[in-house]
């Protein structure tokens, strides 16, 4: 009764964030980690939208066993058939079908009548039900819909077999009071809601998505939808790590629990950030790098004397360990494998060998290797696994009185391509050489560099956003040399554009 189910849509709503384009392998990596985190439902994608999305949902449905695997579909036959096909091998499949329910969207976008929408909702739930038992129905833009019509839709969906009704605040307009009241009013007006899971899906346009979801929980909702790191359309969705930690930290207030293994939160956040290219805001609740950093003298003094003076969550609870130095130059293959196992990674021999090679290279350049370094290497390996162009070598010449030049050597299907170019600076030169070698030019929208750990020998983590053929695409690269990290990030973005 008191369990709140967490429905993760990082791979669907999250992937709709500008510039994110994940390969099937990357999506599977994230889905595996979401399963380890204890997520109840993974919305793996929207299969009708592309062959790539279909393949990713199919692969996740086949390989990720514990959570329910959901596929999204509009309330039309073709979408539902495609979603059903994609999840047919799942142990616990769910079809999630949705239709616009506010007059604003029905009239201006869908150009239908309310009666037509009601008919479509009923037909789509029935069709989904003919494939799977578990069917979720969402009236999109519920918070701006006519209440009477919303009740009709929800009631009809339940009558026709929906096992979950989801109430989305699609445009992030509601306030917590309003949203909590909407859920309470729906329960009163549609008693059948007591027989199904009642879900909420809140967007963060006004920064209230977490508060809105909690207000819904206080009024009877039993499932919260969201994403890791709050990714998603526009300002994003409810950050699930926030919901999990609020319900955990304030258990007495809410009296609810989730299935989340909180110690996996930090690692999940880093993996999602690394593979999507979306860096986490430093002061982001729970997973920002400053979330547990105390800088004021008074606070530091307090925490040193007694942690609870200024810390409401023990960082270890979200998987941030205090001593993170793990391996060094002399560590061998066996120790490396063992350590990966303690971090939860079981790599096939070939991948282990590649990761070990990267680790040894890093150990030559960096004296202390931490878990975060190792995770960064592994994520870099996943990112580059299915690339069209692989970066083999770069050489850069630069000085205060010389024009920077760079040579890059790339490999594509066994063919080696080497080009040299100049630029305004070293990064510009290396990117120009890549443009020349691949024949693909991207307009630079943003460039960011961060360090994975502290220390002058830290690995640089570069995120680049390009616009290629009118579409934004993110790339990321990691290396102790930030010029090499930049080259990898630029090439990663080009590879993604070529694969999407
Ligand atoms: O924001 C929204 O309404 C959605 C639906 C598809 C649930 O993402
Ligand atoms: Zn959404």
XYZ file of C-alpha atoms and ligand atoms in Angstrom:
509
model
C 0.000 0.000 0.000
C 2.732 2.390 0.855
C 5.052 1.635 -2.021
C 5.536 4.324 -4.627
C 6.495 2.853 -7.990
C 9.128 4.741 -9.938
C 8.720 4.877 -13.708
C 11.849 6.020 -15.486
C 11.548 7.721 -18.860
C 15.186 8.801 -19.276
C 15.364 6.746 -22.475
C 12.187 8.291 -23.918
C 11.261 11.760 -22.541
C 14.901 12.218 -21.458
C 16.192 11.371 -24.904
C 13.911 14.072 -26.316
C 16.261 16.698 -24.817
C 17.983 18.619 -27.638
C 21.152 16.942 -28.835
C 20.754 13.620 -27.048
C 20.948 10.658 -29.341
C 21.858 7.363 -27.723
C 22.864 4.186 -29.514
C 21.183 0.886 -28.655
C 24.301 -0.176 -26.783
C 24.257 3.033 -24.705
C 20.539 2.654 -23.984
C 21.076 -0.922 -22.879
C 23.884 0.159 -20.581
C 21.591 2.743 -18.983
C 18.678 0.289 -18.748
C 20.904 -2.278 -17.022
C 21.962 0.346 -14.501
C 18.335 1.470 -13.961
C 17.500 -2.151 -13.166
C 20.351 -2.242 -10.627
C 19.058 1.000 -9.152
C 15.707 -0.701 -8.524
C 13.537 1.236 -10.975
C 10.118 -0.448 -11.281
C 9.264 0.543 -14.849
C 11.630 1.523 -17.661
C 10.050 3.384 -20.562
C 12.559 2.217 -23.128
C 11.400 4.335 -26.059
C 8.781 5.277 -28.617
C 9.123 2.488 -31.194
C 7.117 4.034 -34.063
C 9.415 7.058 -34.240
C 12.402 5.321 -35.843
C 13.970 1.964 -36.586
C 16.716 2.824 -34.073
C 14.189 3.439 -31.309
C 12.373 0.228 -32.170
C 15.618 -1.782 -32.040
C 16.620 -0.254 -28.719
C 13.248 -1.042 -27.116
C 13.347 -4.589 -28.527
C 16.870 -5.187 -27.217
C 16.058 -3.832 -23.753
C 12.827 -5.853 -23.613
C 14.782 -8.983 -24.413
C 17.726 -8.403 -22.101
C 16.590 -6.440 -19.059
C 14.481 -8.817 -17.033
C 13.575 -7.420 -13.615
C 11.688 -4.134 -14.290
C 8.540 -3.715 -16.375
C 9.546 -2.557 -19.860
C 7.171 0.025 -21.321
C 6.918 1.303 -24.888
C 5.161 4.544 -25.789
C 2.460 4.776 -28.460
C 0.043 7.475 -29.606
C -3.590 6.413 -29.597
C -3.388 5.084 -33.143
C -3.249 1.500 -34.373
C 0.136 1.687 -36.104
C 1.863 3.028 -32.989
C 0.315 0.413 -30.740
C 1.157 -2.446 -33.101
C 4.772 -1.271 -33.327
C 5.057 -0.874 -29.543
C 3.611 -4.358 -29.023
C 6.096 -5.850 -31.502
C 9.027 -4.123 -29.774
C 8.205 -5.385 -26.279
C 6.905 -8.818 -27.135
C 9.929 -10.577 -25.621
C 9.775 -8.654 -22.343
C 9.135 -10.630 -19.205
C 6.803 -7.873 -17.981
C 5.684 -5.764 -20.974
C 3.597 -2.587 -20.771
C 2.140 -0.447 -23.565
C 1.808 3.227 -22.655
C -0.666 4.979 -24.903
C -1.511 8.681 -24.796
C -3.768 11.253 -26.409
C -4.161 15.008 -26.032
C -6.980 15.915 -23.689
C -7.009 19.709 -23.316
C -9.221 21.693 -25.700
C -6.186 23.819 -26.458
C -4.317 20.800 -27.884
C -7.349 18.887 -29.206
C -8.553 21.835 -31.265
C -5.292 23.464 -32.309
C -3.066 20.471 -32.852
C -5.096 17.299 -33.134
C -8.002 19.081 -34.863
C -10.579 16.640 -33.547
C -13.647 16.838 -31.326
C -13.781 15.647 -27.710
C -16.043 12.764 -28.822
C -13.456 11.657 -31.374
C -10.716 11.816 -28.760
C -12.756 9.710 -26.339
C -13.348 7.113 -29.073
C -9.643 7.036 -29.940
C -8.688 6.622 -26.282
C -11.081 3.677 -25.851
C -9.972 2.012 -29.091
C -6.295 2.414 -28.272
C -6.615 0.954 -24.774
C -8.594 -1.976 -26.202
C -6.035 -2.574 -28.925
C -3.124 -2.386 -26.487
C -4.992 -4.760 -24.178
C -5.261 -7.282 -27.017
C -1.455 -7.517 -26.919
C -0.543 -7.134 -23.246
C -2.292 -7.166 -19.905
C -0.502 -4.117 -18.549
C -1.723 -0.949 -20.286
C -1.013 2.615 -19.207
C -3.172 5.466 -20.445
C -2.171 9.161 -20.373
C -4.467 12.095 -21.147
C -1.811 14.536 -22.309
C -1.949 18.100 -20.941
C -4.287 16.844 -18.199
C -3.671 19.878 -15.992
C -5.115 22.227 -18.626
C -8.005 19.945 -19.571
C -11.678 20.361 -18.801
C -12.181 18.420 -15.546
C -15.407 16.711 -16.648
C -13.836 15.548 -19.902
C -10.686 14.394 -18.109
C -12.841 12.259 -15.773
C -14.653 10.749 -18.771
C -11.361 9.806 -20.429
C -9.871 8.283 -17.284
C -13.039 6.346 -16.481
C -13.330 5.007 -20.033
C -9.670 3.974 -20.076
C -10.107 2.007 -16.841
C -13.379 0.426 -18.008
C -11.649 -0.786 -21.121
C -8.715 -2.370 -19.358
C -6.104 0.261 -18.444
C -4.107 -0.940 -15.433
C -2.369 2.412 -14.954
C -3.722 5.930 -15.492
C -1.123 8.625 -15.718
C -1.947 12.303 -15.150
C 0.636 14.451 -16.942
C 1.395 18.092 -16.286
C 2.775 18.203 -19.802
C 3.683 21.870 -19.901
C 4.797 22.212 -16.266
C 2.070 24.752 -15.478
C 0.488 23.417 -12.293
C 1.362 24.453 -8.749
C 1.650 21.813 -6.001
C -1.672 22.834 -4.389
C -3.523 22.690 -7.676
C -1.954 19.435 -8.755
C -2.556 17.704 -5.414
C -6.198 18.863 -5.529
C -6.586 17.618 -9.109
C -5.505 14.132 -8.055
C -7.769 14.184 -4.987
C -10.733 15.408 -7.081
C -10.135 12.718 -9.697
C -10.203 10.016 -7.018
C -13.533 11.375 -5.780
C -15.079 11.706 -9.239
C -13.771 8.386 -10.630
C -13.910 5.750 -7.870
C -12.466 3.127 -10.270
C -9.126 4.927 -9.888
C -8.800 3.081 -6.585
C -8.473 -0.187 -8.526
C -5.546 0.862 -10.736
C -2.128 2.420 -10.349
C -2.430 6.204 -10.464
C 0.648 7.782 -11.943
C 1.886 11.348 -12.392
C 4.250 12.813 -14.970
C 5.354 16.359 -14.212
C 7.441 18.719 -16.314
C 9.706 21.275 -14.739
C 9.016 24.457 -16.722
C 8.381 26.451 -13.548
C 10.771 24.427 -11.384
C 7.916 22.658 -9.558
C 8.002 19.141 -11.006
C 9.301 17.411 -7.880
C 6.968 19.376 -5.584
C 4.022 18.612 -7.876
C 4.785 14.895 -7.932
C 5.007 14.840 -4.137
C 1.723 16.718 -3.805
C 0.190 13.999 -5.967
C 1.700 11.284 -3.763
C 0.152 12.964 -0.716
C -3.193 12.749 -2.494
C -3.071 9.111 -3.484
C -0.820 8.752 -6.542
C 1.113 5.484 -6.430
C 3.505 5.894 -9.365
C 5.850 8.785 -10.135
C 7.329 9.207 -13.588
C 10.575 11.034 -14.166
C 14.139 10.788 -15.322
C 17.637 10.587 -13.935
C 19.197 14.042 -13.503
C 15.806 15.548 -14.434
C 16.406 15.237 -18.190
C 13.515 15.682 -20.597
C 11.616 17.981 -22.915
C 12.441 21.669 -22.362
C 13.215 22.165 -18.651
C 12.938 18.427 -18.097
C 10.959 16.091 -15.866
C 10.834 15.251 -12.182
C 14.284 14.003 -11.143
C 13.687 10.497 -9.818
C 16.751 10.616 -7.568
C 15.068 13.537 -5.787
C 11.810 11.635 -5.272
C 13.694 8.569 -4.006
C 15.776 10.583 -1.548
C 12.881 12.752 -0.355
C 10.777 9.681 0.438
C 13.810 8.063 2.084
C 14.969 11.087 4.089
C 11.452 12.207 5.068
C 9.965 8.742 5.570
C 8.037 9.814 8.650
C 6.430 12.727 6.818
C 5.319 10.785 3.761
C 5.071 7.236 5.128
C 6.010 5.885 1.690
C 8.907 3.865 0.352
C 10.386 2.987 -3.033
C 12.302 0.034 -4.368
C 15.386 2.210 -4.998
C 18.822 1.053 -3.871
C 19.943 4.525 -2.983
C 23.653 3.582 -3.039
C 23.337 3.216 -6.850
C 22.064 6.787 -7.350
C 25.364 8.543 -7.818
C 26.722 5.998 -10.262
C 23.490 6.037 -12.285
C 23.593 9.813 -12.498
C 27.211 9.786 -13.707
C 26.504 7.129 -16.326
C 23.494 9.010 -17.699
C 25.435 12.258 -17.755
C 28.374 10.646 -19.458
C 26.406 8.870 -22.183
C 23.945 11.687 -22.900
C 26.609 14.393 -22.807
C 24.425 16.442 -20.441
C 26.570 17.562 -17.545
C 24.883 17.818 -14.177
C 24.489 21.324 -12.762
C 27.030 21.668 -9.898
C 24.412 22.575 -7.301
C 21.799 20.050 -8.448
C 20.064 18.381 -5.470
C 21.365 14.875 -4.615
C 23.673 14.385 -7.619
C 25.383 17.739 -8.217
C 29.079 17.764 -7.369
C 28.439 20.400 -4.686
C 25.446 18.617 -3.155
C 27.596 17.436 -0.239
C 30.348 20.054 -0.322
C 30.436 22.416 2.624
C 32.323 25.613 1.927
C 31.391 28.033 4.683
C 33.740 27.812 7.664
C 30.843 27.514 10.095
C 29.334 24.651 8.131
C 32.668 22.835 7.776
C 33.332 23.181 11.461
C 29.879 21.825 12.277
C 30.152 18.828 9.946
C 33.595 17.938 11.313
C 32.202 17.942 14.840
C 28.972 16.161 14.027
C 27.801 15.395 10.502
C 24.107 15.971 11.134
C 24.681 19.630 12.033
C 24.585 20.624 8.368
C 24.127 17.359 6.468
C 20.670 15.816 6.102
C 21.883 12.934 3.939
C 25.011 10.890 4.532
C 26.748 10.986 1.104
C 27.417 7.246 1.400
C 23.665 6.718 1.272
C 23.688 7.846 -2.390
C 26.862 5.937 -3.201
C 29.526 8.589 -2.704
C 32.364 6.844 -0.907
C 34.888 8.755 1.147
C 38.055 6.990 0.122
C 37.936 6.638 -3.577
C 41.593 5.910 -4.372
C 41.471 2.436 -5.802
C 44.176 1.366 -8.197
C 47.574 2.463 -9.391
C 50.313 1.828 -11.919
C 51.267 -1.546 -10.513
C 47.760 -2.991 -10.387
C 47.443 -5.961 -12.694
C 44.681 -7.401 -14.850
C 43.378 -9.571 -12.037
C 43.081 -6.694 -9.549
C 41.465 -4.573 -12.253
C 38.868 -7.246 -13.050
C 38.177 -7.804 -9.343
C 37.735 -4.098 -8.783
C 35.346 -3.784 -11.720
C 33.325 -6.602 -10.206
C 33.045 -4.769 -6.899
C 31.781 -1.757 -8.884
C 29.171 -4.033 -10.472
C 30.725 -4.447 -13.940
C 31.143 -7.909 -15.511
C 32.832 -7.309 -18.834
C 33.357 -9.910 -21.551
C 37.081 -10.716 -22.078
C 37.527 -8.536 -25.155
C 36.017 -5.455 -23.491
C 37.928 -6.113 -20.300
C 41.152 -6.171 -22.313
C 40.347 -2.836 -23.993
C 39.390 -1.215 -20.678
C 42.517 -2.601 -19.007
C 44.659 -1.100 -21.794
C 43.013 2.287 -21.219
C 43.516 1.934 -17.483
C 47.237 1.188 -17.932
C 47.667 4.198 -20.239
C 45.947 6.358 -17.676
C 48.036 4.957 -14.822
C 51.172 6.068 -16.714
C 49.899 9.634 -16.700
C 47.969 9.878 -13.450
C 49.267 8.733 -10.087
C 45.984 7.882 -8.395
C 43.119 6.252 -10.211
C 39.669 6.533 -8.668
C 36.330 4.827 -9.283
C 35.208 7.929 -11.177
C 38.221 7.597 -13.513
C 37.367 3.975 -14.137
C 33.709 4.727 -14.779
C 34.767 7.463 -17.207
C 36.971 4.999 -19.108
C 34.164 2.440 -19.292
C 31.624 5.014 -20.477
C 34.112 6.239 -23.097
C 34.505 2.653 -24.324
C 30.716 2.244 -24.622
C 30.446 5.590 -26.432
C 33.079 4.716 -28.989
C 32.116 1.047 -29.475
C 29.894 1.497 -32.518
C 31.425 4.628 -34.024
C 31.707 5.039 -37.782
C 35.027 6.875 -37.423
C 37.515 5.852 -34.750
C 40.210 8.265 -33.606
C 43.624 6.616 -33.842
C 46.043 9.445 -33.357
C 46.382 13.195 -33.022
C 49.417 15.443 -33.194
C 49.204 19.140 -32.422
C 51.799 21.931 -32.815
C 51.285 25.283 -31.207
C 53.089 28.174 -29.533
C 52.624 31.876 -28.838
C 54.147 32.906 -32.187
C 52.970 30.057 -34.419
C 49.698 29.189 -36.107
C 48.353 26.074 -34.376
C 48.226 23.017 -36.644
C 46.853 19.572 -35.984
C 47.030 16.202 -37.697
C 44.390 13.552 -37.045
C 44.356 9.943 -38.128
C 40.930 8.293 -38.267
C 39.874 4.775 -39.196
C 36.657 3.947 -40.997
C 35.924 0.292 -41.845
C 39.635 -0.489 -42.014
C 40.435 2.559 -44.188
C 42.894 5.039 -42.662
C 42.300 8.756 -43.253
C 44.921 11.300 -42.186
C 44.482 15.061 -42.473
C 46.283 18.158 -41.222
C 44.702 21.532 -40.665
C 45.297 24.809 -38.886
C 43.039 26.891 -36.666
C 42.727 29.803 -34.268
C 43.804 27.577 -31.419
C 44.663 23.939 -30.818
C 41.045 22.846 -30.372
C 40.002 24.699 -33.517
C 42.872 23.140 -35.486
C 42.070 19.606 -34.389
C 38.334 20.057 -35.104
C 39.126 21.468 -38.561
C 41.290 18.422 -39.286
C 38.384 16.167 -38.243
C 35.973 18.113 -40.465
C 38.336 17.637 -43.362
C 38.859 13.944 -42.692
C 35.151 13.111 -42.289
C 33.649 15.621 -44.702
C 31.101 16.508 -41.982
C 30.941 20.023 -40.645
C 29.116 20.887 -37.470
C 28.413 24.399 -36.208
C 29.672 24.676 -32.669
C 26.866 25.589 -30.266
C 28.661 25.003 -26.994
C 31.938 23.672 -25.635
C 32.562 22.721 -22.011
C 35.492 21.213 -20.212
C 35.468 19.787 -16.697
C 37.761 17.573 -14.714
C 36.645 14.098 -13.653
C 38.521 14.333 -10.352
C 40.686 16.931 -8.635
C 44.419 17.322 -9.299
C 46.442 18.743 -12.184
C 46.779 15.289 -13.718
C 42.995 14.760 -13.737
C 41.201 13.512 -16.831
C 39.538 16.295 -18.788
C 35.900 15.689 -19.675
C 34.844 17.657 -22.756
C 31.246 18.104 -23.889
C 30.557 19.629 -27.275
C 27.212 20.505 -28.768
C 27.144 20.828 -32.544
C 24.451 21.588 -35.036
C 24.707 19.212 -37.959
C 22.226 19.464 -40.858
C 19.963 21.618 -38.701
C 19.871 19.170 -35.775
C 21.617 19.578 -32.410
C 23.879 16.737 -31.369
C 26.018 16.247 -28.259
C 29.452 14.642 -28.146
C 31.661 13.802 -25.221
C 35.285 12.756 -24.823
C 37.605 12.012 -21.926
C 41.395 12.111 -21.766
C 44.175 13.496 -19.567
C 44.926 15.720 -22.564
C 42.074 18.155 -23.140
C 42.952 18.594 -26.822
C 42.561 14.855 -27.301
C 39.355 14.920 -25.201
C 38.066 17.727 -27.464
C 38.909 15.743 -30.599
C 37.080 12.725 -29.195
C 34.051 14.810 -28.244
C 33.881 16.459 -31.678
C 34.214 13.114 -33.444
C 31.668 11.527 -31.078
C 29.114 14.184 -32.094
C 29.834 13.593 -35.790
C 29.508 9.833 -35.328
C 26.177 10.298 -33.581
C 24.901 12.507 -36.375
C 25.951 9.896 -38.920
C 24.122 7.128 -37.025
C 20.872 8.965 -36.310
O 4.636 15.133 -21.018
C 3.780 14.302 -21.425
O 2.572 14.528 -21.390
C 4.288 13.043 -21.947
C 3.255 11.991 -22.256
C 3.631 11.182 -23.430
C 3.011 11.157 -21.037
O 5.465 12.851 -22.060
Zn 6.638 14.311 -20.827
